[in-house]
Amino acid sequence: MICSYRLTREQLLDDLYTAYYDARRHKTNKPYVKRFEENLDDNLKELCDRLYNRTYKPQPSSCFIITDPKKREVFAAKFIDRIVHHLYFNYTYEIYERTFIHDTCSCIKGRGTHFGVERLQGHIRKESQNYSVPCYAMYGDIRGYFMHIVRIRLLNICMKTLDKMSMHKISKYRQERWKDVVDMEFVSYLTCEIVLLNPVNDCIVIGPASDWDDLPHDKSLYYTPEGCGLPIGNLTSQLFSNVYLNQLDQFVKRVLKFRHYARYVDDFRIVCTVKARLLEIAPKIKVFLSVQLSLSFHDGKMKITSVWHGVEFLGAWLKPHRIYTSRETVVRIRAKMRLLAKSGNVEKWHSSLNSYCGVLSHWNNFKLRRLLLNENPEFGEYGMFTMDYKKYHAVRSLFMKKKNDPRHTMLLKQRMLVMQV
């Protein structure tokens, strides 16, 4: 935290530069970033003045539909507003994170999908005594989560959390309290501006209206009740999603007394050796979500299954003593690889194939990796996979103009040996 209690204009400007570099990461070639950089100092100074004088107002977002990995409605904030989002995140994420349970696995450094899968596997091992006693897992999901978050209720939760944590010490090694290093008044102002924004107002729609035809109403902000909904796509929305459902986490852990529980955004699993106990708490969770958070339990996705039959979570399939990639993920990767092979875009093959290899290499998938990566012989014409099928090396693309180069011949021979394994 690089911020003083009474935030000065100079300190705020320094923090905005930090937030700007965070916002442009992996986007340096985007046209909107280049336009902003043309007058970088002036743009950040102007933004700093508006924030310091409390006259900042977010600009209209762009709304469009994406279909990968599933059809969703996305509201993309302007780049200048993304800088503000990163500024707010840098000020508050450590404060909010201190209130989360260890099994909250989204938008937290070091707690991504792989962490969530490994935590759930650890819960199953402990509860089932390493698969020696019967054990069950309850699947839980919330219907249209982001679209039904009540913004004023979220604001109240955020304000109470910030007020409570402001008096806490930063750590046992530092005697300062949060209010001594973070300007809580400024953070409260930003919280109101970001949380209470209705992204639908004056938004710029990208794409034809037919893109929304088969999108369920509970997946669109255009059909949400008044005062509800956070835009999918904003960094702050990911942070606030954890703040909002932290109420559920505390209820399951502190009130219902379930130790073995894991959640990623709105998808959660509860593990227990007594199936009747899981059946008993399902209505309690449903009532809590409805009364306390105005959310509805997705009854169609709620089920209880034996861990011996496997538990699906975050694209992985957890079986006793092993983990596989889920069927849905495999189908999606297979379809993408076919399209990639047909595209003939050799320059894109290297990064895309290594991305797929990375996804598949985390679990026990050697035979699956070999099958999927060898289904399209086109990839073998321009490169080769390593013996364990965890990486793809471009070959011919490096020496296309030197087909008689001995290095090219040697690498092609190595590729043929690998493909025959």
Short mmCIF file of C-alpha atoms in Angstrom, two decimals:
data_model
loop_
_atom_site.label_atom_id
_atom_site.label_comp_id
_atom_site.label_asym_id
_atom_site.label_seq_id
_atom_site.Cartn_x
_atom_site.Cartn_y
_atom_site.Cartn_z
CA MET A 1 0.00 0.00 0.00
CA ILE A 2 1.66 3.22 -1.15
CA CYS A 3 -0.78 5.71 0.21
CA SER A 4 -0.89 8.02 3.20
CA TYR A 5 -3.81 8.65 5.50
CA ARG A 6 -4.48 12.13 4.12
CA LEU A 7 -4.09 11.42 0.46
CA THR A 8 -2.25 14.21 -1.32
CA ARG A 9 -2.65 15.05 -4.98
CA GLU A 10 0.96 14.05 -5.65
CA GLN A 11 0.54 10.68 -3.95
CA LEU A 12 -2.71 10.04 -5.80
CA LEU A 13 -1.00 10.79 -9.11
CA ASP A 14 1.80 8.34 -8.27
CA ASP A 15 -0.78 5.68 -7.44
CA LEU A 16 -2.59 6.39 -10.72
CA TYR A 17 0.62 5.73 -12.66
CA THR A 18 0.91 2.39 -10.88
CA ALA A 19 -2.72 1.60 -11.68
CA TYR A 20 -2.19 2.64 -15.30
CA TYR A 21 0.69 0.19 -15.73
CA ASP A 22 -1.46 -2.53 -14.15
CA ALA A 23 -4.34 -1.76 -16.52
CA ARG A 24 -2.19 -1.81 -19.68
CA ARG A 25 -0.52 -5.13 -18.86
CA HIS A 26 -0.85 -7.50 -21.86
CA LYS A 27 -2.70 -4.75 -23.77
CA THR A 28 0.12 -2.49 -24.93
CA ASN A 29 -0.79 -2.94 -28.61
CA LYS A 30 -4.47 -2.15 -28.20
CA PRO A 31 -5.54 1.00 -30.10
CA TYR A 32 -7.29 2.53 -27.07
CA VAL A 33 -4.11 2.13 -24.99
CA LYS A 34 -1.99 3.80 -27.66
CA ARG A 35 -4.44 6.69 -27.92
CA PHE A 36 -4.34 7.18 -24.17
CA GLU A 37 -0.53 7.09 -24.16
CA GLU A 38 -0.29 9.88 -26.73
CA ASN A 39 -1.06 12.36 -23.93
CA LEU A 40 -0.35 10.10 -20.98
CA ASP A 41 0.78 12.74 -18.46
CA ASP A 42 -2.06 15.12 -19.25
CA ASN A 43 -4.67 12.36 -19.18
CA LEU A 44 -3.54 11.05 -15.80
CA LYS A 45 -3.27 14.55 -14.34
CA GLU A 46 -6.80 15.34 -15.48
CA LEU A 47 -8.07 12.05 -13.99
CA CYS A 48 -6.19 12.80 -10.78
CA ASP A 49 -7.87 16.21 -10.51
CA ARG A 50 -11.33 14.73 -10.99
CA LEU A 51 -10.72 12.05 -8.39
CA TYR A 52 -9.15 14.46 -5.91
CA ASN A 53 -12.00 16.95 -6.31
CA ARG A 54 -14.61 14.14 -6.14
CA THR A 55 -16.01 15.02 -9.59
CA TYR A 56 -15.09 11.72 -11.26
CA LYS A 57 -17.91 9.90 -13.03
CA PRO A 58 -17.46 6.64 -14.99
CA GLN A 59 -17.91 6.83 -18.73
CA PRO A 60 -20.47 4.68 -20.63
CA SER A 61 -19.41 1.05 -21.10
CA SER A 62 -19.42 -1.04 -24.27
CA CYS A 63 -21.79 -4.01 -24.28
CA PHE A 64 -21.33 -7.12 -26.43
CA ILE A 65 -21.83 -10.88 -26.45
CA ILE A 66 -19.09 -13.51 -26.19
CA THR A 67 -19.59 -17.22 -26.87
CA ASP A 68 -16.38 -18.77 -25.52
CA PRO A 69 -16.42 -20.73 -23.25
CA LYS A 70 -20.17 -20.06 -23.00
CA LYS A 71 -22.50 -17.34 -24.16
CA ARG A 72 -22.30 -14.30 -21.89
CA GLU A 73 -23.12 -10.62 -21.90
CA VAL A 74 -20.07 -8.46 -21.21
CA PHE A 75 -19.88 -4.78 -20.29
CA ALA A 76 -16.39 -3.44 -20.97
CA ALA A 77 -15.46 -0.22 -19.20
CA LYS A 78 -13.45 2.51 -20.91
CA PHE A 79 -9.71 2.29 -20.42
CA ILE A 80 -9.65 5.34 -18.15
CA ASP A 81 -12.24 3.69 -15.90
CA ARG A 82 -10.20 0.49 -15.83
CA ILE A 83 -7.33 2.54 -14.42
CA VAL A 84 -9.65 3.66 -11.62
CA HIS A 85 -10.69 0.05 -11.06
CA HIS A 86 -7.06 -0.98 -10.65
CA LEU A 87 -6.49 1.98 -8.34
CA TYR A 88 -9.38 0.86 -6.14
CA PHE A 89 -8.21 -2.76 -6.28
CA ASN A 90 -4.68 -1.79 -5.20
CA TYR A 91 -6.07 0.12 -2.22
CA THR A 92 -8.57 -2.45 -0.99
CA TYR A 93 -7.86 -6.02 -2.10
CA GLU A 94 -5.67 -6.81 0.93
CA ILE A 95 -8.30 -5.38 3.26
CA TYR A 96 -11.10 -7.45 1.76
CA GLU A 97 -8.91 -10.54 1.45
CA ARG A 98 -8.33 -10.61 5.23
CA THR A 99 -12.06 -11.24 5.70
CA PHE A 100 -12.26 -14.17 3.25
CA ILE A 101 -11.99 -17.82 4.21
CA HIS A 102 -9.07 -19.78 2.80
CA ASP A 103 -11.37 -21.68 0.44
CA THR A 104 -12.40 -18.61 -1.55
CA CYS A 105 -10.63 -19.16 -4.86
CA SER A 106 -11.38 -16.36 -7.32
CA CYS A 107 -9.57 -13.08 -8.07
CA ILE A 108 -7.05 -13.73 -5.30
CA LYS A 109 -3.33 -14.04 -5.95
CA GLY A 110 -2.27 -17.68 -5.73
CA ARG A 111 -5.85 -18.93 -5.50
CA GLY A 112 -6.92 -19.69 -9.04
CA THR A 113 -8.66 -22.71 -10.55
CA HIS A 114 -5.80 -25.13 -9.84
CA PHE A 115 -5.69 -24.04 -6.22
CA GLY A 116 -9.45 -24.59 -5.97
CA VAL A 117 -9.24 -28.10 -7.44
CA GLU A 118 -6.38 -29.08 -5.14
CA ARG A 119 -8.18 -27.67 -2.09
CA LEU A 120 -11.30 -29.66 -2.93
CA GLN A 121 -9.22 -32.80 -3.40
CA GLY A 122 -7.68 -32.19 0.03
CA HIS A 123 -11.16 -31.78 1.56
CA ILE A 124 -12.32 -35.05 0.01
CA ARG A 125 -9.23 -36.91 1.25
CA LYS A 126 -9.64 -35.64 4.81
CA GLU A 127 -13.39 -36.19 5.04
CA SER A 128 -13.27 -39.65 3.46
CA GLN A 129 -10.13 -40.59 5.41
CA ASN A 130 -8.25 -41.05 2.17
CA TYR A 131 -11.20 -42.74 0.45
CA SER A 132 -11.58 -45.37 3.17
CA VAL A 133 -15.14 -44.42 4.22
CA PRO A 134 -18.21 -43.41 2.19
CA CYS A 135 -18.25 -39.70 1.37
CA TYR A 136 -20.49 -37.35 -0.62
CA ALA A 137 -20.19 -33.97 -2.32
CA MET A 138 -22.98 -31.46 -2.80
CA TYR A 139 -22.92 -29.34 -5.93
CA GLY A 140 -24.14 -25.76 -5.47
CA ASP A 141 -24.67 -23.00 -8.01
CA ILE A 142 -26.45 -19.62 -8.00
CA ARG A 143 -28.80 -18.65 -10.80
CA GLY A 144 -27.63 -15.60 -12.74
CA TYR A 145 -25.31 -14.54 -9.95
CA PHE A 146 -23.79 -11.30 -11.29
CA MET A 147 -27.13 -10.15 -12.68
CA HIS A 148 -28.91 -10.43 -9.31
CA ILE A 149 -26.44 -8.83 -6.92
CA VAL A 150 -28.29 -6.02 -5.14
CA ARG A 151 -26.00 -3.02 -5.48
CA ILE A 152 -27.15 -1.10 -2.39
CA ARG A 153 -26.81 -4.26 -0.29
CA LEU A 154 -23.33 -4.82 -1.70
CA LEU A 155 -22.45 -1.22 -0.86
CA ASN A 156 -23.56 -1.70 2.74
CA ILE A 157 -21.48 -4.89 3.04
CA CYS A 158 -18.43 -3.12 1.60
CA MET A 159 -18.81 -0.12 3.91
CA LYS A 160 -19.22 -2.29 7.01
CA THR A 161 -16.19 -4.36 6.03
CA LEU A 162 -14.01 -1.30 5.37
CA ASP A 163 -15.15 0.36 8.60
CA LYS A 164 -14.45 -2.77 10.64
CA MET A 165 -11.09 -3.52 9.03
CA SER A 166 -9.88 0.09 9.27
CA MET A 167 -9.26 -0.46 12.99
CA HIS A 168 -7.38 -3.73 12.51
CA LYS A 169 -3.62 -3.95 12.45
CA ILE A 170 -2.07 -4.61 9.06
CA SER A 171 -0.21 -7.65 10.39
CA LYS A 172 1.32 -8.95 13.57
CA TYR A 173 4.65 -7.56 12.39
CA ARG A 174 3.31 -4.03 11.76
CA GLN A 175 1.60 -1.93 14.38
CA GLU A 176 -0.10 0.46 11.93
CA ARG A 177 -3.80 0.08 11.40
CA TRP A 178 -5.38 0.09 7.96
CA LYS A 179 -6.80 3.56 8.51
CA ASP A 180 -3.23 4.81 9.04
CA VAL A 181 -2.00 3.71 5.60
CA VAL A 182 -5.15 3.94 3.46
CA ASP A 183 -7.31 7.03 3.06
CA MET A 184 -10.61 5.40 4.02
CA GLU A 185 -12.66 8.46 3.11
CA PHE A 186 -11.33 8.38 -0.44
CA VAL A 187 -11.85 4.61 -0.67
CA SER A 188 -15.44 5.01 0.51
CA TYR A 189 -16.04 7.62 -2.18
CA LEU A 190 -14.69 5.29 -4.88
CA THR A 191 -16.74 2.40 -3.51
CA CYS A 192 -19.96 4.37 -3.95
CA GLU A 193 -19.07 5.51 -7.47
CA ILE A 194 -18.16 2.02 -8.68
CA VAL A 195 -20.80 -0.09 -6.90
CA LEU A 196 -23.83 2.11 -7.58
CA LEU A 197 -23.08 2.56 -11.28
CA ASN A 198 -25.79 1.16 -13.55
CA PRO A 199 -23.76 -0.11 -16.52
CA VAL A 200 -26.83 -0.19 -18.80
CA ASN A 201 -27.19 3.60 -18.75
CA ASP A 202 -25.94 5.11 -22.04
CA CYS A 203 -23.97 1.95 -22.85
CA ILE A 204 -22.63 1.45 -26.37
CA VAL A 205 -24.01 -1.76 -27.87
CA ILE A 206 -21.59 -3.61 -30.14
CA GLY A 207 -23.09 -6.20 -32.48
CA PRO A 208 -26.59 -6.84 -33.83
CA ALA A 209 -29.59 -7.22 -31.53
CA SER A 210 -29.92 -10.84 -32.72
CA ASP A 211 -26.83 -11.71 -30.62
CA TRP A 212 -29.08 -11.50 -27.54
CA ASP A 213 -31.88 -13.65 -28.97
CA ASP A 214 -31.01 -16.95 -27.27
CA LEU A 215 -29.40 -15.45 -24.16
CA PRO A 216 -31.51 -16.26 -21.07
CA HIS A 217 -32.99 -13.22 -19.36
CA ASP A 218 -31.30 -14.09 -16.07
CA LYS A 219 -27.96 -13.74 -17.88
CA SER A 220 -28.57 -10.18 -19.08
CA LEU A 221 -28.47 -6.88 -17.19
CA TYR A 222 -31.23 -5.57 -19.47
CA TYR A 223 -33.76 -7.78 -17.67
CA THR A 224 -32.57 -7.51 -14.08
CA PRO A 225 -34.68 -5.87 -11.35
CA GLU A 226 -34.06 -2.21 -10.58
CA GLY A 227 -30.85 -1.65 -8.63
CA CYS A 228 -29.43 -5.12 -9.37
CA GLY A 229 -26.49 -6.42 -11.35
CA LEU A 230 -22.74 -6.01 -11.74
CA PRO A 231 -21.06 -5.93 -15.16
CA ILE A 232 -19.14 -9.07 -16.09
CA GLY A 233 -15.72 -8.03 -17.30
CA ASN A 234 -14.67 -5.43 -14.72
CA LEU A 235 -11.88 -6.16 -12.26
CA THR A 236 -13.92 -4.66 -9.44
CA SER A 237 -16.86 -6.94 -10.24
CA GLN A 238 -14.67 -9.96 -9.56
CA LEU A 239 -13.56 -8.45 -6.27
CA PHE A 240 -17.10 -7.51 -5.23
CA SER A 241 -18.40 -10.96 -6.14
CA ASN A 242 -16.19 -12.40 -3.41
CA VAL A 243 -17.19 -9.68 -0.94
CA TYR A 244 -20.88 -10.41 -1.54
CA LEU A 245 -20.68 -14.20 -1.27
CA ASN A 246 -18.33 -14.00 1.70
CA GLN A 247 -21.60 -13.85 3.64
CA LEU A 248 -22.44 -17.34 2.37
CA ASP A 249 -18.94 -18.61 3.14
CA GLN A 250 -19.18 -17.44 6.73
CA PHE A 251 -22.65 -18.96 7.06
CA VAL A 252 -21.53 -22.38 5.83
CA LYS A 253 -18.34 -22.41 7.89
CA ARG A 254 -19.44 -20.67 11.11
CA VAL A 255 -23.16 -21.42 11.40
CA LEU A 256 -23.62 -24.73 9.57
CA LYS A 257 -20.17 -25.86 10.81
CA PHE A 258 -18.92 -27.45 7.58
CA ARG A 259 -15.15 -27.55 7.39
CA HIS A 260 -14.85 -29.07 3.95
CA TYR A 261 -16.22 -26.42 1.63
CA ALA A 262 -14.77 -24.75 -1.48
CA ARG A 263 -16.11 -21.93 -3.65
CA TYR A 264 -15.06 -20.32 -6.93
CA VAL A 265 -17.25 -17.27 -7.73
CA ASP A 266 -20.80 -18.71 -7.53
CA ASP A 267 -19.83 -22.38 -7.90
CA PHE A 268 -19.29 -24.24 -4.62
CA ARG A 269 -18.90 -27.77 -3.26
CA ILE A 270 -19.55 -29.12 0.25
CA VAL A 271 -18.08 -32.48 1.29
CA CYS A 272 -19.47 -34.66 4.07
CA THR A 273 -19.60 -38.35 5.05
CA VAL A 274 -23.28 -38.11 6.00
CA LYS A 275 -25.54 -37.73 2.96
CA ALA A 276 -28.59 -36.94 5.12
CA ARG A 277 -26.78 -33.93 6.57
CA LEU A 278 -26.18 -32.50 3.09
CA LEU A 279 -29.85 -33.01 2.26
CA GLU A 280 -30.75 -31.20 5.46
CA ILE A 281 -28.64 -28.08 4.83
CA ALA A 282 -29.65 -27.55 1.18
CA PRO A 283 -32.95 -25.80 2.14
CA LYS A 284 -31.12 -23.72 4.77
CA ILE A 285 -28.64 -22.45 2.19
CA LYS A 286 -31.50 -21.71 -0.19
CA VAL A 287 -33.31 -19.64 2.46
CA PHE A 288 -30.12 -17.81 3.46
CA LEU A 289 -29.35 -16.83 -0.13
CA SER A 290 -32.90 -15.61 -0.68
CA VAL A 291 -33.36 -13.66 2.56
CA GLN A 292 -29.86 -12.29 3.17
CA LEU A 293 -28.57 -11.78 -0.39
CA SER A 294 -31.67 -11.84 -2.63
CA LEU A 295 -30.16 -14.67 -4.67
CA SER A 296 -31.78 -17.89 -5.84
CA PHE A 297 -30.33 -21.38 -5.59
CA HIS A 298 -30.02 -23.10 -8.98
CA ASP A 299 -32.15 -26.17 -8.22
CA GLY A 300 -31.40 -27.75 -11.57
CA LYS A 301 -27.67 -27.88 -10.83
CA MET A 302 -27.93 -28.92 -7.18
CA LYS A 303 -27.06 -32.57 -6.68
CA ILE A 304 -25.34 -34.87 -4.20
CA THR A 305 -23.00 -37.55 -5.48
CA SER A 306 -20.55 -40.07 -4.05
CA VAL A 307 -16.93 -39.01 -4.35
CA TRP A 308 -16.18 -42.52 -5.60
CA HIS A 309 -18.13 -41.68 -8.76
CA GLY A 310 -16.11 -38.51 -9.28
CA VAL A 311 -16.64 -34.82 -8.52
CA GLU A 312 -16.52 -32.16 -11.25
CA PHE A 313 -15.11 -28.77 -10.29
CA LEU A 314 -13.49 -25.95 -12.30
CA GLY A 315 -12.88 -27.98 -15.43
CA ALA A 316 -11.43 -30.97 -13.56
CA TRP A 317 -12.86 -34.38 -12.72
CA LEU A 318 -11.74 -35.59 -9.29
CA LYS A 319 -11.61 -39.37 -8.92
CA PRO A 320 -10.07 -41.37 -6.06
CA HIS A 321 -6.30 -40.70 -6.02
CA ARG A 322 -6.30 -39.03 -9.46
CA ILE A 323 -7.62 -36.00 -11.35
CA TYR A 324 -8.67 -35.82 -15.00
CA THR A 325 -9.77 -32.98 -17.27
CA SER A 326 -13.56 -32.72 -17.35
CA ARG A 327 -15.46 -33.91 -20.41
CA GLU A 328 -16.81 -30.41 -21.14
CA THR A 329 -13.28 -28.98 -21.21
CA VAL A 330 -12.05 -31.76 -23.50
CA VAL A 331 -14.90 -31.21 -25.96
CA ARG A 332 -14.21 -27.48 -26.04
CA ILE A 333 -10.44 -27.93 -26.58
CA ARG A 334 -11.01 -30.53 -29.30
CA ALA A 335 -13.33 -28.17 -31.20
CA LYS A 336 -10.87 -25.28 -30.87
CA MET A 337 -7.97 -27.41 -32.12
CA ARG A 338 -9.93 -28.47 -35.20
CA LEU A 339 -10.71 -24.86 -36.03
CA LEU A 340 -7.09 -23.91 -35.42
CA ALA A 341 -5.84 -26.63 -37.78
CA LYS A 342 -8.28 -25.59 -40.51
CA SER A 343 -7.35 -21.91 -40.19
CA GLY A 344 -3.82 -22.53 -41.42
CA ASN A 345 -2.57 -19.66 -39.23
CA VAL A 346 0.83 -21.18 -38.49
CA GLU A 347 2.03 -18.17 -36.51
CA LYS A 348 -0.82 -18.68 -34.03
CA TRP A 349 -0.31 -22.43 -33.66
CA HIS A 350 2.68 -22.20 -31.35
CA SER A 351 1.04 -20.05 -28.64
CA SER A 352 -2.41 -21.70 -28.93
CA LEU A 353 -1.16 -25.28 -28.81
CA ASN A 354 1.09 -24.54 -25.86
CA SER A 355 -1.91 -23.01 -24.12
CA TYR A 356 -3.95 -26.20 -24.66
CA CYS A 357 -1.00 -28.33 -23.56
CA GLY A 358 -0.76 -26.24 -20.41
CA VAL A 359 -4.44 -26.77 -19.58
CA LEU A 360 -4.24 -30.53 -20.14
CA SER A 361 -0.88 -31.06 -18.43
CA HIS A 362 -2.05 -30.21 -14.92
CA TRP A 363 -3.88 -33.49 -14.37
CA ASN A 364 -3.48 -37.19 -15.23
CA ASN A 365 -4.03 -36.83 -18.97
CA PHE A 366 -1.04 -38.25 -20.88
CA LYS A 367 -3.05 -40.55 -23.15
CA LEU A 368 -5.67 -37.85 -23.68
CA ARG A 369 -3.01 -35.26 -24.57
CA ARG A 370 -1.42 -37.64 -27.05
CA LEU A 371 -4.79 -38.42 -28.62
CA LEU A 372 -5.96 -34.82 -28.92
CA LEU A 373 -2.67 -33.40 -30.15
CA ASN A 374 -2.22 -36.11 -32.79
CA GLU A 375 -5.78 -35.88 -34.15
CA ASN A 376 -4.73 -33.04 -36.46
CA PRO A 377 -1.69 -34.08 -38.55
CA GLU A 378 -1.35 -30.50 -39.83
CA PHE A 379 0.41 -29.56 -36.60
CA GLY A 380 3.14 -32.12 -37.30
CA GLU A 381 4.06 -30.45 -40.56
CA TYR A 382 5.29 -27.31 -38.84
CA GLY A 383 6.50 -28.50 -35.46
CA MET A 384 6.72 -31.27 -32.91
CA PHE A 385 5.48 -32.08 -29.45
CA THR A 386 7.75 -33.07 -26.59
CA MET A 387 7.80 -36.67 -25.39
CA ASP A 388 5.32 -35.93 -22.59
CA TYR A 389 3.08 -33.82 -24.87
CA LYS A 390 3.33 -30.82 -22.59
CA LYS A 391 4.89 -28.45 -25.12
CA TYR A 392 4.82 -27.72 -28.83
CA HIS A 393 7.99 -26.59 -30.62
CA ALA A 394 7.77 -24.85 -33.97
CA VAL A 395 10.21 -26.34 -36.50
CA ARG A 396 9.38 -25.73 -40.09
CA SER A 397 8.18 -22.19 -39.40
CA LEU A 398 11.73 -21.34 -38.28
CA PHE A 399 13.48 -22.82 -41.33
CA MET A 400 10.89 -22.60 -44.12
CA LYS A 401 13.28 -20.62 -46.27
CA LYS A 402 16.13 -23.05 -45.59
CA LYS A 403 14.66 -26.48 -46.29
CA ASN A 404 18.12 -27.91 -46.97
CA ASP A 405 19.48 -26.63 -43.69
CA PRO A 406 20.82 -29.64 -41.69
CA ARG A 407 19.24 -28.22 -38.53
CA HIS A 408 15.85 -28.35 -40.21
CA THR A 409 16.35 -31.98 -41.28
CA MET A 410 17.51 -32.98 -37.80
CA LEU A 411 14.52 -31.38 -36.09
CA LEU A 412 12.09 -32.99 -38.52
CA LYS A 413 13.61 -36.41 -37.75
CA GLN A 414 13.21 -35.72 -34.04
CA ARG A 415 9.56 -34.78 -34.65
CA MET A 416 8.91 -38.06 -36.48
CA LEU A 417 10.41 -40.04 -33.59
CA VAL A 418 8.24 -38.22 -31.07
CA MET A 419 5.07 -38.65 -33.11
CA GLN A 420 5.67 -42.42 -33.30
CA VAL A 421 5.89 -42.83 -29.49
#
